[in-house]
CSV table of N, CA and C in Angstrom, one decimal:
chain,number,residue,atom,x,y,z
A,1,MET,N,-175.6,154.2,-143.5
A,1,MET,CA,-175.8,152.8,-142.6
A,1,MET,C,-177.4,152.5,-142.5
A,2,THR,N,-177.8,151.3,-142.4
A,2,THR,CA,-178.9,151.0,-142.2
A,2,THR,C,-179.4,151.2,-140.7
A,3,GLY,N,-178.5,151.8,-139.8
A,3,GLY,CA,-178.8,152.1,-138.5
A,3,GLY,C,-179.0,150.7,-137.6
A,4,GLU,N,-179.0,149.8,-138.0
A,4,GLU,CA,-179.1,148.6,-137.2
A,4,GLU,C,-178.6,147.3,-137.6
A,5,ALA,N,-177.8,146.4,-136.8
A,5,ALA,CA,-177.3,145.4,-137.4
A,5,ALA,C,-178.4,144.1,-137.4
A,6,GLY,N,-179.4,144.5,-137.0
A,6,GLY,CA,-180.5,143.7,-137.2
A,6,GLY,C,-180.9,143.4,-138.9
A,7,PHE,N,-180.5,144.5,-139.5
A,7,PHE,CA,-180.9,144.3,-141.0
A,7,PHE,C,-180.4,143.1,-141.5
A,8,ARG,N,-179.0,143.0,-141.3
A,8,ARG,CA,-178.3,141.8,-141.7
A,8,ARG,C,-178.8,140.7,-141.3
A,9,ALA,N,-179.1,140.6,-140.1
A,9,ALA,CA,-179.6,139.1,-139.7
A,9,ALA,C,-180.7,138.8,-140.3
A,10,ARG,N,-181.8,139.9,-140.3
A,10,ARG,CA,-183.0,139.6,-141.1
A,10,ARG,C,-182.9,139.3,-142.4
A,11,LEU,N,-181.9,139.8,-143.1
A,11,LEU,CA,-181.9,139.4,-144.4
A,11,LEU,C,-181.4,137.9,-144.7
A,12,LEU,N,-180.3,137.8,-143.9
A,12,LEU,CA,-179.6,136.3,-143.9
A,12,LEU,C,-180.5,135.5,-143.4
A,13,ALA,N,-181.6,135.7,-142.7
A,13,ALA,CA,-182.5,134.8,-142.3
A,13,ALA,C,-183.4,134.3,-143.4
A,14,GLU,N,-183.8,135.6,-144.1
A,14,GLU,CA,-184.7,135.2,-145.2
A,14,GLU,C,-184.1,134.4,-146.3
A,15,VAL,N,-182.8,134.9,-146.5
A,15,VAL,CA,-182.1,133.9,-147.6
A,15,VAL,C,-182.1,132.5,-147.0
A,16,ALA,N,-181.4,132.1,-145.8
A,16,ALA,CA,-181.5,131.0,-145.3
A,16,ALA,C,-183.0,130.1,-145.4
A,17,ALA,N,-183.9,130.8,-145.1
A,17,ALA,CA,-185.2,130.3,-145.2
A,17,ALA,C,-185.6,129.9,-146.6
A,18,GLY,N,-184.8,130.3,-147.7
A,18,GLY,CA,-185.1,130.1,-149.0
A,18,GLY,C,-186.3,130.8,-149.7
A,19,ARG,N,-186.3,132.2,-149.1
A,19,ARG,CA,-187.6,133.1,-149.6
A,19,ARG,C,-186.8,133.6,-151.0
A,20,SER,N,-187.8,134.0,-151.8
A,20,SER,CA,-187.4,134.4,-153.2
A,20,SER,C,-187.4,135.8,-152.8
A,21,VAL,N,-186.6,136.5,-154.0
A,21,VAL,CA,-186.2,138.1,-154.1
A,21,VAL,C,-187.4,138.9,-153.8
A,22,ILE,N,-188.7,138.4,-154.4
A,22,ILE,CA,-189.8,139.1,-154.3
A,22,ILE,C,-190.4,139.1,-152.8
A,23,GLU,N,-190.3,138.0,-152.3
A,23,GLU,CA,-190.4,137.8,-150.7
A,23,GLU,C,-189.8,138.6,-149.9
A,24,ILE,N,-188.4,138.8,-150.2
A,24,ILE,CA,-187.4,139.6,-149.4
A,24,ILE,C,-187.7,141.3,-149.8
A,25,ARG,N,-188.4,141.4,-150.9
A,25,ARG,CA,-188.4,143.0,-151.1
A,25,ARG,C,-189.0,143.9,-150.1
A,26,PRO,N,-190.0,143.4,-149.4
A,26,PRO,CA,-190.8,144.3,-148.4
A,26,PRO,C,-189.5,144.6,-147.4
A,27,LEU,N,-188.6,143.9,-146.9
A,27,LEU,CA,-187.6,144.2,-146.1
A,27,LEU,C,-186.8,145.4,-146.6
A,28,LEU,N,-186.7,145.6,-147.8
A,28,LEU,CA,-186.1,146.7,-148.4
A,28,LEU,C,-186.8,147.9,-148.2
A,29,VAL,N,-187.9,147.8,-148.8
A,29,VAL,CA,-188.7,148.7,-148.5
A,29,VAL,C,-189.2,149.2,-147.4
A,30,GLU,N,-189.1,148.5,-146.3
A,30,GLU,CA,-189.3,148.8,-144.7
A,30,GLU,C,-188.3,149.6,-144.4
A,31,GLN,N,-186.9,149.3,-144.8
A,31,GLN,CA,-185.7,150.2,-144.4
A,31,GLN,C,-185.8,151.6,-144.9
A,32,LEU,N,-186.3,151.7,-146.4
A,32,LEU,CA,-186.3,152.7,-147.0
A,32,LEU,C,-187.5,153.8,-146.4
A,33,GLU,N,-188.7,153.2,-145.9
A,33,GLU,CA,-189.6,153.7,-145.2
A,33,GLU,C,-189.4,154.3,-144.1
A,34,ARG,N,-188.4,153.8,-143.2
A,34,ARG,CA,-187.8,154.3,-142.0
A,34,ARG,C,-186.7,155.3,-142.3
A,35,GLY,N,-186.4,155.7,-143.5
A,35,GLY,CA,-185.4,156.7,-143.6
A,35,GLY,C,-184.0,156.4,-143.8
A,36,VAL,N,-183.8,155.0,-144.2
A,36,VAL,CA,-182.6,154.8,-144.6
A,36,VAL,C,-182.3,155.1,-146.0
A,37,LYS,N,-181.1,155.6,-146.3
A,37,LYS,CA,-180.9,156.3,-147.6
A,37,LYS,C,-180.7,155.1,-148.5
A,38,ARG,N,-181.0,155.4,-149.8
A,38,ARG,CA,-181.0,154.2,-150.8
A,38,ARG,C,-179.5,153.7,-150.9
A,39,GLU,N,-178.6,154.6,-150.8
A,39,GLU,CA,-177.1,154.6,-151.1
A,39,GLU,C,-176.7,153.7,-150.0
A,40,ASP,N,-177.0,154.0,-148.7
A,40,ASP,CA,-176.7,153.3,-147.5
A,40,ASP,C,-177.0,152.0,-147.7
A,41,LEU,N,-178.3,151.6,-148.0
A,41,LEU,CA,-179.1,150.4,-147.9
A,41,LEU,C,-178.4,149.5,-148.9
A,42,TYR,N,-178.1,150.1,-150.4
A,42,TYR,CA,-177.4,149.3,-151.2
A,42,TYR,C,-176.0,148.8,-150.5
A,43,GLN,N,-175.3,150.1,-150.1
A,43,GLN,CA,-173.9,149.5,-149.6
A,43,GLN,C,-174.2,148.4,-148.6
A,44,GLU,N,-174.9,148.6,-147.6
A,44,GLU,CA,-175.2,147.1,-146.6
A,44,GLU,C,-175.3,146.0,-147.5
A,45,LEU,N,-176.1,145.9,-148.6
A,45,LEU,CA,-176.3,144.8,-149.4
A,45,LEU,C,-174.8,144.4,-149.9
A,46,ILE,N,-174.1,145.3,-150.6
A,46,ILE,CA,-172.9,145.0,-151.0
A,46,ILE,C,-171.8,144.4,-149.9
A,47,ASP,N,-172.0,144.9,-148.7
A,47,ASP,CA,-171.0,144.8,-147.4
A,47,ASP,C,-171.6,143.3,-147.0
A,48,THR,N,-172.8,143.0,-147.3
A,48,THR,CA,-173.1,141.8,-146.9
A,48,THR,C,-172.7,140.4,-147.8
A,49,MET,N,-172.7,140.9,-149.1
A,49,MET,CA,-172.2,140.1,-150.2
A,49,MET,C,-170.7,139.8,-149.9
A,50,LEU,N,-169.8,140.8,-149.5
A,50,LEU,CA,-168.4,140.8,-149.3
A,50,LEU,C,-168.1,139.7,-147.9
A,51,PHE,N,-169.0,140.0,-147.0
A,51,PHE,CA,-169.0,138.9,-145.8
A,51,PHE,C,-169.2,137.6,-146.1
A,52,LEU,N,-170.3,137.4,-147.0
A,52,LEU,CA,-170.4,136.0,-147.2
A,52,LEU,C,-169.6,135.5,-148.2
A,53,ARG,N,-168.9,136.1,-149.1
A,53,ARG,CA,-167.9,135.7,-149.8
A,53,ARG,C,-166.6,135.4,-149.0
A,54,ALA,N,-166.1,136.1,-148.2
A,54,ALA,CA,-165.1,135.7,-147.2
A,54,ALA,C,-165.5,134.6,-146.2
A,55,GLU,N,-166.8,134.5,-146.2
A,55,GLU,CA,-167.0,133.2,-145.4
A,55,GLU,C,-167.2,131.8,-146.0
A,56,GLY,N,-167.2,132.1,-147.6
A,56,GLY,CA,-167.2,130.9,-148.5
A,56,GLY,C,-168.5,130.7,-148.8
A,57,ARG,N,-169.5,131.4,-148.4
A,57,ARG,CA,-171.1,131.0,-148.9
A,57,ARG,C,-171.5,131.7,-150.1
A,58,ASP,N,-171.0,131.0,-151.0
A,58,ASP,CA,-171.1,131.4,-152.4
A,58,ASP,C,-172.9,131.6,-152.9
A,59,ASP,N,-173.5,130.4,-152.4
A,59,ASP,CA,-175.1,130.4,-152.7
A,59,ASP,C,-175.8,131.6,-152.0
A,60,ASP,N,-175.5,132.0,-150.5
A,60,ASP,CA,-175.7,132.9,-150.0
A,60,ASP,C,-175.5,134.4,-150.7
A,61,GLU,N,-174.4,134.5,-151.1
A,61,GLU,CA,-173.7,135.6,-151.8
A,61,GLU,C,-174.6,135.9,-153.2
A,62,ASP,N,-174.9,134.8,-153.7
A,62,ASP,CA,-175.7,135.0,-155.2
A,62,ASP,C,-177.0,135.6,-154.7
A,63,ALA,N,-177.7,134.9,-153.6
A,63,ALA,CA,-179.0,135.2,-153.2
A,63,ALA,C,-179.2,136.8,-152.9
A,64,VAL,N,-178.2,137.3,-152.1
A,64,VAL,CA,-178.1,138.7,-151.6
A,64,VAL,C,-177.8,139.4,-152.8
A,65,ALA,N,-177.0,139.1,-154.0
A,65,ALA,CA,-176.7,140.0,-155.0
A,65,ALA,C,-178.1,140.0,-155.9
A,66,ASP,N,-178.9,139.1,-155.9
A,66,ASP,CA,-180.4,138.9,-156.5
A,66,ASP,C,-181.1,140.0,-155.9
A,67,VAL,N,-181.1,140.4,-154.7
A,67,VAL,CA,-182.1,141.3,-153.8
A,67,VAL,C,-181.3,142.6,-154.1
A,68,ALA,N,-180.1,142.8,-154.2
A,68,ALA,CA,-179.5,144.1,-154.6
A,68,ALA,C,-179.9,144.4,-155.8
A,69,ASP,N,-179.9,143.5,-156.8
A,69,ASP,CA,-180.6,143.7,-157.9
A,69,ASP,C,-181.8,144.6,-158.2
A,70,LEU,N,-182.5,144.5,-157.0
A,70,LEU,CA,-184.1,145.1,-157.0
A,70,LEU,C,-183.5,146.6,-156.7
A,71,MET,N,-182.7,147.2,-156.5
A,71,MET,CA,-182.4,148.6,-156.3
A,71,MET,C,-181.5,149.0,-157.8
A,72,SER,N,-181.5,148.1,-158.8
A,72,SER,CA,-180.9,148.6,-160.1
A,72,SER,C,-181.7,148.5,-161.3
A,73,ASN,N,-181.3,148.7,-162.2
A,73,ASN,CA,-182.2,148.6,-163.5
A,73,ASN,C,-182.0,147.2,-164.3
A,74,TRP,N,-181.5,146.2,-163.4
A,74,TRP,CA,-181.4,144.8,-163.7
A,74,TRP,C,-182.9,144.3,-163.7
A,75,VAL,N,-183.9,144.6,-163.2
A,75,VAL,CA,-185.2,144.2,-162.8
A,75,VAL,C,-186.1,145.1,-163.4
A,76,LEU,N,-187.3,144.3,-163.9
A,76,LEU,CA,-188.6,145.1,-164.0
A,76,LEU,C,-188.8,146.6,-163.5
A,77,PRO,N,-189.3,147.4,-164.0
A,77,PRO,CA,-189.5,148.6,-163.2
A,77,PRO,C,-190.8,148.4,-162.0
A,78,GLU,N,-191.6,147.5,-162.3
A,78,GLU,CA,-192.5,147.2,-161.2
A,78,GLU,C,-192.0,146.4,-159.9
A,79,TYR,N,-190.8,145.9,-160.0
A,79,TYR,CA,-190.2,145.2,-158.9
A,79,TYR,C,-189.0,146.1,-158.4
A,80,ARG,N,-188.5,147.2,-159.1
A,80,ARG,CA,-187.5,148.0,-158.2
A,80,ARG,C,-188.0,148.8,-157.0
A,81,VAL,N,-186.9,148.8,-156.4
A,81,VAL,CA,-187.2,149.3,-155.0
A,81,VAL,C,-186.4,150.9,-154.9
């Protein structure tokens, strides 16, 4: 777990503000630097996507999926977290 419900709120605030994936990237880096395990952080992103899907917030779900891609091989190495 990320250890705080505040992560999801901060992430969703960034998405709602229309921030780009690259602008949201420091939020992920911050969590990892605080000691959150990569697997737990990725799972929180997936859980957030499922929450948004259940709420019918497709555009926000897509934005969080793009953020989750930063933790995968779907982005250029210099952007990976």
